[in-house]
Amino acid sequence: MNAPKYPIQHRYIAKRSNTRPGLRLTTGVPAFFVAHDTGNPGASADNHYRYFNALTDRSASAHTFIDDKQILEIIPAGTASDPAEKAWHVLYNVTTDNERFGYDANDAALGVELCYGGSIDFEEAYKRFVWYLAFCCQRWNKDPRLFIPSHKQLDPARKIDCDNALKSGGRTLKDLIGDVTAELKVLNDEKTNGSPTSGNGTSTSPKPAKPSVPVPNTPADFVPLPTEIALALIAEYVRPAWASARAADKQPEADHFHRLAVNLRSAAGIDDAGRKLASAVKLHKSNVQELVFRWLSPAWYQAKSKGDTEAADIAHNRANSLRRAAGLPEQ
Ligand SMILES: [Zn+2]
């Protein structure tokens, strides 16, 4: 992998319930990215680190602050080895996030803040903001056109960010999404070709006539199933079901579970010895429905009723990984 165009700094604020509760995102990894501005013209990323590290009288925070000098994560966002945590950047009683994404933004999204105004060079800050959002979209396989709402879109009655800061630099949210989409294509081309691009954010290398790997700059048709999830589902559910069908001499049922395991491995792009294959195969919708209804929904309900949020989250994440592997929307 190429060195990232901009370094991502991590300097985490202290854990405190009103700013950094220290809870993992419900979705495990970020499911979308809320584009904010700080609403605080002239204040840098460092200023916001100090502000939120000392804040005690209200609940507020966000993961990442970006100015003309740095990209600073003050709450783990999952871009490095620390798992993504919750931050308080969109009011819980706002419902647009639930309707659009199935989650409260605080439980599932990164809050990404553009610093602007005063002596902050808008263009430099904007370039970093665009790159960081593209980096996140690449890392978690999200289409910028679908998964980057502005705070204003989620809470139009109260909020004007990040549209307001963009306006100060002559940009609109539509420009931002377009620029992130273009930057994502550069990142994906780099990944495909292994060639670094020039430093100005546009790829200067000629496009190969036929890239060896399709570049997902349009909504991906499906996302390969993570290997560890495929193997866990087989080990925990499918193989025991196969074994008990065999023991009961129900061969058609045993064959069915055998095919289900084969399909899960194909969806993860691995063979039956766990070796990586050249590509993954889209999962059948009926396989997703079966796995969710037979095992994952009951596991989720059981975990919820016992107050085991971690087990509930695991079941939920597995269901969504299956849905993605079949090109279905997350729930
Ligand atoms: Zn905001």
mmCIF file of C-alpha atoms and ligand atoms in Angstrom:
data_model
loop_
_atom_site.group_PDB
_atom_site.id
_atom_site.type_symbol
_atom_site.label_atom_id
_atom_site.label_comp_id
_atom_site.label_asym_id
_atom_site.label_seq_id
_atom_site.Cartn_x
_atom_site.Cartn_y
_atom_site.Cartn_z
ATOM 1 C CA MET A 1 0.000 0.000 0.000
ATOM 2 C CA ASN A 2 1.214 3.494 -0.761
ATOM 3 C CA ALA A 3 1.944 5.952 1.983
ATOM 4 C CA PRO A 4 -1.182 8.001 2.582
ATOM 5 C CA LYS A 5 -1.238 11.430 1.015
ATOM 6 C CA TYR A 6 -1.757 13.074 4.388
ATOM 7 C CA PRO A 7 -0.826 11.669 7.773
ATOM 8 C CA ILE A 8 -3.669 10.999 10.175
ATOM 9 C CA GLN A 9 -2.727 12.119 13.680
ATOM 10 C CA HIS A 10 -4.222 10.442 16.718
ATOM 11 C CA ARG A 11 -4.347 12.393 19.948
ATOM 12 C CA TYR A 12 -7.266 11.153 21.957
ATOM 13 C CA ILE A 13 -9.106 13.167 24.538
ATOM 14 C CA ALA A 14 -9.623 11.613 27.958
ATOM 15 C CA LYS A 15 -12.581 9.251 28.318
ATOM 16 C CA ARG A 16 -15.557 11.032 29.858
ATOM 17 C CA SER A 17 -19.245 10.290 29.440
ATOM 18 C CA ASN A 18 -20.119 13.702 27.968
ATOM 19 C CA THR A 19 -17.419 13.689 25.289
ATOM 20 C CA ARG A 20 -15.739 10.312 24.821
ATOM 21 C CA PRO A 21 -17.786 7.593 26.503
ATOM 22 C CA GLY A 22 -15.329 4.938 25.339
ATOM 23 C CA LEU A 23 -18.070 2.780 23.780
ATOM 24 C CA ARG A 24 -17.578 0.898 20.546
ATOM 25 C CA LEU A 25 -19.771 1.884 17.610
ATOM 26 C CA THR A 26 -22.884 -0.293 17.501
ATOM 27 C CA THR A 27 -21.967 -1.202 13.939
ATOM 28 C CA GLY A 28 -18.403 -2.164 14.863
ATOM 29 C CA VAL A 29 -16.954 -0.168 12.009
ATOM 30 C CA PRO A 30 -18.271 3.184 10.781
ATOM 31 C CA ALA A 31 -21.399 2.844 8.642
ATOM 32 C CA PHE A 32 -21.459 6.450 7.380
ATOM 33 C CA PHE A 33 -19.650 9.729 7.768
ATOM 34 C CA VAL A 34 -21.318 12.951 8.890
ATOM 35 C CA ALA A 35 -19.703 16.055 7.362
ATOM 36 C CA HIS A 36 -19.613 18.830 9.929
ATOM 37 C CA ASP A 37 -17.910 22.143 10.316
ATOM 38 C CA THR A 38 -16.892 23.407 13.701
ATOM 39 C CA GLY A 39 -19.123 26.486 13.612
ATOM 40 C CA ASN A 40 -16.177 28.159 15.285
ATOM 41 C CA PRO A 41 -14.327 30.229 12.654
ATOM 42 C CA GLY A 42 -10.583 30.495 13.186
ATOM 43 C CA ALA A 43 -10.328 27.631 15.678
ATOM 44 C CA SER A 44 -7.827 24.945 14.642
ATOM 45 C CA ALA A 45 -7.831 21.184 15.146
ATOM 46 C CA ASP A 46 -5.517 21.624 18.149
ATOM 47 C CA ASN A 47 -7.886 24.214 19.619
ATOM 48 C CA HIS A 48 -10.719 21.706 19.414
ATOM 49 C CA TYR A 49 -8.634 18.962 20.970
ATOM 50 C CA ARG A 50 -8.032 21.219 23.992
ATOM 51 C CA TYR A 51 -11.651 22.349 24.087
ATOM 52 C CA PHE A 52 -13.158 18.843 24.077
ATOM 53 C CA ASN A 53 -10.506 17.443 26.405
ATOM 54 C CA ALA A 54 -11.630 19.999 29.006
ATOM 55 C CA LEU A 55 -15.364 20.082 28.246
ATOM 56 C CA THR A 56 -17.521 19.048 31.192
ATOM 57 C CA ASP A 57 -20.742 21.049 31.085
ATOM 58 C CA ARG A 58 -22.432 19.580 28.018
ATOM 59 C CA SER A 59 -22.438 16.501 25.791
ATOM 60 C CA ALA A 60 -20.685 17.079 22.501
ATOM 61 C CA SER A 61 -17.744 15.765 20.503
ATOM 62 C CA ALA A 62 -16.667 14.434 17.128
ATOM 63 C CA HIS A 63 -13.973 12.081 15.934
ATOM 64 C CA THR A 64 -11.879 14.046 13.525
ATOM 65 C CA PHE A 65 -10.902 17.711 13.183
ATOM 66 C CA ILE A 66 -9.278 18.849 9.987
ATOM 67 C CA ASP A 67 -7.569 22.181 9.398
ATOM 68 C CA ASP A 68 -4.966 23.413 6.911
ATOM 69 C CA LYS A 69 -2.121 21.729 8.815
ATOM 70 C CA GLN A 70 -3.387 18.394 10.062
ATOM 71 C CA ILE A 71 -6.004 15.675 10.219
ATOM 72 C CA LEU A 72 -6.470 15.034 13.921
ATOM 73 C CA GLU A 73 -8.544 12.226 15.392
ATOM 74 C CA ILE A 74 -9.439 13.048 18.980
ATOM 75 C CA ILE A 75 -11.676 9.977 19.384
ATOM 76 C CA PRO A 76 -10.723 6.623 17.830
ATOM 77 C CA ALA A 77 -12.303 6.403 14.379
ATOM 78 C CA GLY A 78 -11.094 2.975 13.352
ATOM 79 C CA THR A 79 -8.644 4.248 10.722
ATOM 80 C CA ALA A 80 -5.768 2.813 12.779
ATOM 81 C CA SER A 81 -5.642 -0.180 15.084
ATOM 82 C CA ASP A 82 -7.873 1.370 17.761
ATOM 83 C CA PRO A 83 -11.501 0.377 17.126
ATOM 84 C CA ALA A 84 -13.984 3.142 16.347
ATOM 85 C CA GLU A 85 -15.801 4.611 19.340
ATOM 86 C CA LYS A 86 -18.986 6.606 19.725
ATOM 87 C CA ALA A 87 -18.958 10.392 19.762
ATOM 88 C CA TRP A 88 -21.774 12.857 20.394
ATOM 89 C CA HIS A 89 -22.126 14.814 17.177
ATOM 90 C CA VAL A 90 -25.793 14.529 16.117
ATOM 91 C CA LEU A 91 -28.743 14.804 18.505
ATOM 92 C CA TYR A 92 -30.337 11.463 19.305
ATOM 93 C CA ASN A 93 -33.881 12.788 18.840
ATOM 94 C CA VAL A 94 -33.159 13.658 15.217
ATOM 95 C CA THR A 95 -34.753 10.894 13.105
ATOM 96 C CA THR A 96 -33.322 11.490 9.623
ATOM 97 C CA ASP A 97 -30.249 9.385 10.403
ATOM 98 C CA ASN A 98 -32.415 6.474 11.565
ATOM 99 C CA GLU A 99 -34.630 6.721 8.498
ATOM 100 C CA ARG A 100 -31.754 6.958 6.065
ATOM 101 C CA PHE A 101 -29.180 4.674 7.656
ATOM 102 C CA GLY A 102 -31.043 2.613 10.248
ATOM 103 C CA TYR A 103 -28.987 4.004 13.118
ATOM 104 C CA ASP A 104 -28.455 7.063 15.213
ATOM 105 C CA ALA A 105 -25.369 8.782 13.837
ATOM 106 C CA ASN A 106 -23.763 8.739 17.273
ATOM 107 C CA ASP A 107 -23.929 4.952 17.349
ATOM 108 C CA ALA A 108 -22.802 4.229 13.826
ATOM 109 C CA ALA A 109 -21.114 7.175 12.112
ATOM 110 C CA LEU A 110 -17.909 9.150 12.252
ATOM 111 C CA GLY A 111 -18.235 12.876 12.888
ATOM 112 C CA VAL A 112 -15.756 14.665 10.651
ATOM 113 C CA GLU A 113 -15.249 18.364 11.302
ATOM 114 C CA LEU A 114 -13.875 20.942 8.887
ATOM 115 C CA CYS A 115 -12.042 23.795 10.623
ATOM 116 C CA TYR A 116 -12.324 27.073 8.733
ATOM 117 C CA GLY A 117 -12.166 30.836 8.972
ATOM 118 C CA GLY A 118 -9.645 33.175 10.578
ATOM 119 C CA SER A 119 -6.118 32.325 9.476
ATOM 120 C CA ILE A 120 -7.036 28.793 8.352
ATOM 121 C CA ASP A 121 -6.219 28.370 4.649
ATOM 122 C CA PHE A 122 -9.525 27.090 3.287
ATOM 123 C CA GLU A 123 -8.086 25.309 0.258
ATOM 124 C CA GLU A 124 -5.518 23.388 2.297
ATOM 125 C CA ALA A 125 -8.096 22.376 4.899
ATOM 126 C CA TYR A 126 -10.618 21.449 2.208
ATOM 127 C CA LYS A 127 -8.109 19.207 0.385
ATOM 128 C CA ARG A 128 -7.458 17.294 3.609
ATOM 129 C CA PHE A 129 -11.188 17.079 4.371
ATOM 130 C CA VAL A 130 -11.874 15.660 0.904
ATOM 131 C CA TRP A 131 -8.992 13.200 1.121
ATOM 132 C CA TYR A 132 -9.941 11.979 4.594
ATOM 133 C CA LEU A 133 -13.557 11.358 3.606
ATOM 134 C CA ALA A 134 -12.388 9.510 0.484
ATOM 135 C CA PHE A 135 -9.951 7.488 2.585
ATOM 136 C CA CYS A 136 -12.795 6.485 4.922
ATOM 137 C CA CYS A 137 -15.063 5.582 1.993
ATOM 138 C CA GLN A 138 -12.322 3.394 0.578
ATOM 139 C CA ARG A 139 -11.523 1.765 3.897
ATOM 140 C CA TRP A 140 -15.128 0.830 4.588
ATOM 141 C CA ASN A 141 -16.307 0.443 1.023
ATOM 142 C CA LYS A 142 -18.869 3.247 0.986
ATOM 143 C CA ASP A 143 -20.154 5.285 -1.922
ATOM 144 C CA PRO A 144 -19.601 8.982 -1.095
ATOM 145 C CA ARG A 145 -22.870 9.857 -2.813
ATOM 146 C CA LEU A 146 -24.821 7.744 -0.337
ATOM 147 C CA PHE A 147 -22.861 7.714 2.884
ATOM 148 C CA ILE A 148 -21.723 11.300 3.525
ATOM 149 C CA PRO A 149 -24.651 13.328 4.844
ATOM 150 C CA SER A 150 -23.973 16.827 6.106
ATOM 151 C CA HIS A 151 -25.070 17.649 9.614
ATOM 152 C CA LYS A 152 -27.551 20.083 8.074
ATOM 153 C CA GLN A 153 -29.168 17.275 6.102
ATOM 154 C CA LEU A 154 -29.645 15.267 9.280
ATOM 155 C CA ASP A 155 -30.820 18.161 11.451
ATOM 156 C CA PRO A 156 -32.075 20.872 9.087
ATOM 157 C CA ALA A 157 -34.081 22.684 11.743
ATOM 158 C CA ARG A 158 -31.026 23.421 13.874
ATOM 159 C CA LYS A 159 -27.866 23.072 11.833
ATOM 160 C CA ILE A 160 -26.172 24.734 8.874
ATOM 161 C CA ASP A 161 -22.937 22.722 8.787
ATOM 162 C CA CYS A 162 -20.887 21.800 6.922
ATOM 163 C CA ASP A 163 -22.578 23.701 4.115
ATOM 164 C CA ASN A 164 -21.819 26.963 5.887
ATOM 165 C CA ALA A 165 -18.039 26.486 6.001
ATOM 166 C CA LEU A 166 -18.026 25.184 2.429
ATOM 167 C CA LYS A 167 -19.781 28.360 1.337
ATOM 168 C CA SER A 168 -16.992 30.432 2.870
ATOM 169 C CA GLY A 169 -14.656 28.710 0.407
ATOM 170 C CA GLY A 170 -17.012 28.928 -2.563
ATOM 171 C CA ARG A 171 -18.064 25.261 -2.404
ATOM 172 C CA THR A 172 -21.355 23.443 -1.974
ATOM 173 C CA LEU A 173 -22.106 20.051 -0.466
ATOM 174 C CA LYS A 174 -22.563 18.797 -4.021
ATOM 175 C CA ASP A 175 -19.029 19.986 -4.850
ATOM 176 C CA LEU A 176 -17.724 18.216 -1.774
ATOM 177 C CA ILE A 177 -19.363 14.904 -2.673
ATOM 178 C CA GLY A 178 -18.100 15.230 -6.253
ATOM 179 C CA ASP A 179 -14.553 15.951 -5.050
ATOM 180 C CA VAL A 180 -14.619 13.042 -2.594
ATOM 181 C CA THR A 181 -15.869 10.746 -5.360
ATOM 182 C CA ALA A 182 -12.998 11.866 -7.618
ATOM 183 C CA GLU A 183 -10.432 11.446 -4.827
ATOM 184 C CA LEU A 184 -11.801 7.983 -4.068
ATOM 185 C CA LYS A 185 -11.264 7.030 -7.683
ATOM 186 C CA VAL A 186 -7.635 8.144 -7.396
ATOM 187 C CA LEU A 187 -7.217 6.057 -4.251
ATOM 188 C CA ASN A 188 -8.818 3.040 -5.878
ATOM 189 C CA ASP A 189 -6.670 3.447 -8.987
ATOM 190 C CA GLU A 190 -3.577 3.564 -6.783
ATOM 191 C CA LYS A 191 -4.680 0.421 -5.050
ATOM 192 C CA THR A 192 -5.314 -1.300 -8.370
ATOM 193 C CA ASN A 193 -2.216 -0.114 -10.189
ATOM 194 C CA GLY A 194 0.069 0.169 -7.209
ATOM 195 C CA SER A 195 1.328 3.433 -8.656
ATOM 196 C CA PRO A 196 1.506 6.576 -6.591
ATOM 197 C CA THR A 197 -0.077 9.658 -8.022
ATOM 198 C CA SER A 198 1.310 13.137 -8.182
ATOM 199 C CA GLY A 199 0.891 15.140 -5.039
ATOM 200 C CA ASN A 200 -1.864 17.390 -6.311
ATOM 201 C CA GLY A 201 -4.696 14.930 -5.948
ATOM 202 C CA THR A 202 -5.226 14.085 -9.588
ATOM 203 C CA SER A 203 -3.965 10.929 -11.172
ATOM 204 C CA THR A 204 -1.517 11.630 -13.966
ATOM 205 C CA SER A 205 -0.801 8.026 -14.866
ATOM 206 C CA PRO A 206 -2.594 6.861 -17.998
ATOM 207 C CA LYS A 207 -5.445 4.486 -17.321
ATOM 208 C CA PRO A 208 -4.694 0.905 -18.297
ATOM 209 C CA ALA A 209 -7.074 -0.313 -20.967
ATOM 210 C CA LYS A 210 -8.245 -3.187 -18.817
ATOM 211 C CA PRO A 211 -7.563 -2.948 -15.109
ATOM 212 C CA SER A 212 -7.025 -6.376 -13.609
ATOM 213 C CA VAL A 213 -9.407 -5.626 -10.749
ATOM 214 C CA PRO A 214 -12.647 -3.723 -11.237
ATOM 215 C CA VAL A 215 -12.470 -0.292 -9.648
ATOM 216 C CA PRO A 216 -15.508 0.285 -7.449
ATOM 217 C CA ASN A 217 -16.004 3.971 -8.073
ATOM 218 C CA THR A 218 -19.705 3.376 -8.596
ATOM 219 C CA PRO A 219 -21.855 1.708 -5.925
ATOM 220 C CA ALA A 220 -20.362 -1.720 -5.433
ATOM 221 C CA ASP A 221 -22.711 -4.477 -6.478
ATOM 222 C CA PHE A 222 -21.684 -6.444 -3.399
ATOM 223 C CA VAL A 223 -18.956 -6.478 -0.762
ATOM 224 C CA PRO A 224 -17.099 -9.741 -0.187
ATOM 225 C CA LEU A 225 -17.960 -11.389 3.094
ATOM 226 C CA PRO A 226 -15.144 -10.979 5.635
ATOM 227 C CA THR A 227 -13.340 -14.318 5.907
ATOM 228 C CA GLU A 228 -13.583 -14.442 9.698
ATOM 229 C CA ILE A 229 -17.352 -13.977 9.517
ATOM 230 C CA ALA A 230 -17.755 -16.706 6.901
ATOM 231 C CA LEU A 231 -15.688 -19.116 9.000
ATOM 232 C CA ALA A 232 -17.476 -18.203 12.229
ATOM 233 C CA LEU A 233 -20.922 -18.737 10.685
ATOM 234 C CA ILE A 234 -19.870 -22.090 9.310
ATOM 235 C CA ALA A 235 -18.296 -23.209 12.593
ATOM 236 C CA GLU A 236 -21.069 -21.955 14.865
ATOM 237 C CA TYR A 237 -24.182 -22.693 12.836
ATOM 238 C CA VAL A 238 -23.834 -24.395 9.473
ATOM 239 C CA ARG A 239 -21.500 -27.254 10.343
ATOM 240 C CA PRO A 240 -23.441 -28.294 13.483
ATOM 241 C CA ALA A 241 -26.671 -28.202 11.447
ATOM 242 C CA TRP A 242 -25.020 -30.309 8.743
ATOM 243 C CA ALA A 243 -23.737 -32.779 11.351
ATOM 244 C CA SER A 244 -27.112 -33.196 13.025
ATOM 245 C CA ALA A 245 -28.859 -33.640 9.661
ATOM 246 C CA ARG A 246 -26.333 -36.366 8.839
ATOM 247 C CA ALA A 247 -26.800 -38.001 12.226
ATOM 248 C CA ALA A 248 -30.578 -38.008 11.656
ATOM 249 C CA ASP A 249 -30.010 -39.523 8.203
ATOM 250 C CA LYS A 250 -31.598 -36.493 6.500
ATOM 251 C CA GLN A 251 -29.364 -36.407 3.449
ATOM 252 C CA PRO A 252 -31.182 -33.671 1.466
ATOM 253 C CA GLU A 253 -30.988 -31.407 4.490
ATOM 254 C CA ALA A 254 -27.314 -32.232 5.016
ATOM 255 C CA ASP A 255 -26.651 -31.444 1.345
ATOM 256 C CA HIS A 256 -28.418 -28.140 1.750
ATOM 257 C CA PHE A 257 -26.168 -27.111 4.638
ATOM 258 C CA HIS A 258 -23.133 -28.296 2.736
ATOM 259 C CA ARG A 259 -24.067 -25.987 -0.158
ATOM 260 C CA LEU A 260 -24.680 -23.155 2.294
ATOM 261 C CA ALA A 261 -21.134 -23.528 3.645
ATOM 262 C CA VAL A 262 -19.732 -23.627 0.110
ATOM 263 C CA ASN A 263 -21.620 -20.440 -0.734
ATOM 264 C CA LEU A 264 -20.346 -18.671 2.380
ATOM 265 C CA ARG A 265 -16.761 -19.528 1.482
ATOM 266 C CA SER A 266 -17.303 -18.340 -2.091
ATOM 267 C CA ALA A 267 -18.769 -15.077 -0.767
ATOM 268 C CA ALA A 268 -15.565 -14.600 1.241
ATOM 269 C CA GLY A 269 -13.387 -15.574 -1.715
ATOM 270 C CA ILE A 270 -11.782 -18.562 0.002
ATOM 271 C CA ASP A 271 -11.675 -22.254 -0.874
ATOM 272 C CA ASP A 272 -12.521 -25.111 1.472
ATOM 273 C CA ALA A 273 -8.977 -25.108 2.836
ATOM 274 C CA GLY A 274 -9.280 -21.392 3.642
ATOM 275 C CA ARG A 275 -6.973 -20.322 0.798
ATOM 276 C CA LYS A 276 -7.678 -16.953 -0.827
ATOM 277 C CA LEU A 277 -9.234 -17.163 -4.281
ATOM 278 C CA ALA A 278 -8.885 -14.588 -7.039
ATOM 279 C CA SER A 279 -12.347 -13.222 -6.425
ATOM 280 C CA ALA A 280 -15.427 -13.561 -4.291
ATOM 281 C CA VAL A 281 -18.883 -14.574 -5.492
ATOM 282 C CA LYS A 282 -22.032 -12.657 -4.668
ATOM 283 C CA LEU A 283 -24.072 -14.410 -2.004
ATOM 284 C CA HIS A 284 -27.610 -15.596 -2.784
ATOM 285 C CA LYS A 285 -30.323 -13.515 -1.141
ATOM 286 C CA SER A 286 -32.043 -16.691 0.020
ATOM 287 C CA ASN A 287 -28.861 -17.709 1.850
ATOM 288 C CA VAL A 288 -28.845 -14.357 3.664
ATOM 289 C CA GLN A 289 -32.511 -14.716 4.595
ATOM 290 C CA GLU A 290 -31.993 -18.209 5.891
ATOM 291 C CA LEU A 291 -28.924 -17.359 7.979
ATOM 292 C CA VAL A 292 -30.575 -14.268 9.422
ATOM 293 C CA PHE A 293 -33.933 -15.843 10.233
ATOM 294 C CA ARG A 294 -32.680 -19.214 11.367
ATOM 295 C CA TRP A 295 -29.742 -18.087 13.485
ATOM 296 C CA LEU A 296 -28.742 -14.427 13.622
ATOM 297 C CA SER A 297 -32.095 -12.857 14.531
ATOM 298 C CA PRO A 298 -32.679 -15.365 17.340
ATOM 299 C CA ALA A 299 -29.096 -14.806 18.542
ATOM 300 C CA TRP A 300 -29.684 -11.053 18.518
ATOM 301 C CA TYR A 301 -32.950 -11.295 20.473
ATOM 302 C CA GLN A 302 -31.441 -13.658 22.985
ATOM 303 C CA ALA A 303 -28.419 -11.401 23.517
ATOM 304 C CA LYS A 304 -30.648 -8.326 23.855
ATOM 305 C CA SER A 305 -32.886 -9.981 26.408
ATOM 306 C CA LYS A 306 -29.829 -10.883 28.481
ATOM 307 C CA GLY A 307 -28.452 -7.340 28.152
ATOM 308 C CA ASP A 308 -25.403 -8.645 26.304
ATOM 309 C CA THR A 309 -24.926 -5.747 23.896
ATOM 310 C CA GLU A 310 -21.640 -7.071 22.605
ATOM 311 C CA ALA A 311 -23.164 -10.372 21.489
ATOM 312 C CA ALA A 312 -26.123 -8.468 20.017
ATOM 313 C CA ASP A 313 -23.753 -6.248 18.063
ATOM 314 C CA ILE A 314 -21.873 -9.252 16.745
ATOM 315 C CA ALA A 315 -25.105 -10.836 15.482
ATOM 316 C CA HIS A 316 -26.187 -7.555 13.966
ATOM 317 C CA ASN A 317 -22.838 -6.959 12.253
ATOM 318 C CA ARG A 318 -22.819 -10.472 10.872
ATOM 319 C CA ALA A 319 -26.289 -9.979 9.408
ATOM 320 C CA ASN A 320 -25.216 -6.757 7.740
ATOM 321 C CA SER A 321 -22.035 -8.318 6.399
ATOM 322 C CA LEU A 322 -24.206 -11.009 4.825
ATOM 323 C CA ARG A 323 -26.531 -8.393 3.346
ATOM 324 C CA ARG A 324 -23.583 -6.506 1.865
ATOM 325 C CA ALA A 325 -22.228 -9.750 0.443
ATOM 326 C CA ALA A 326 -25.533 -10.190 -1.409
ATOM 327 C CA GLY A 327 -25.711 -6.551 -2.525
ATOM 328 C CA LEU A 328 -28.648 -5.913 -0.181
ATOM 329 C CA PRO A 329 -29.074 -2.737 1.899
ATOM 330 C CA GLU A 330 -27.955 -2.847 5.504
ATOM 331 C CA GLN A 331 -30.533 -2.873 8.250
HETATM 332 ZN ZN ZN B 1 -22.218 19.542 13.156
#
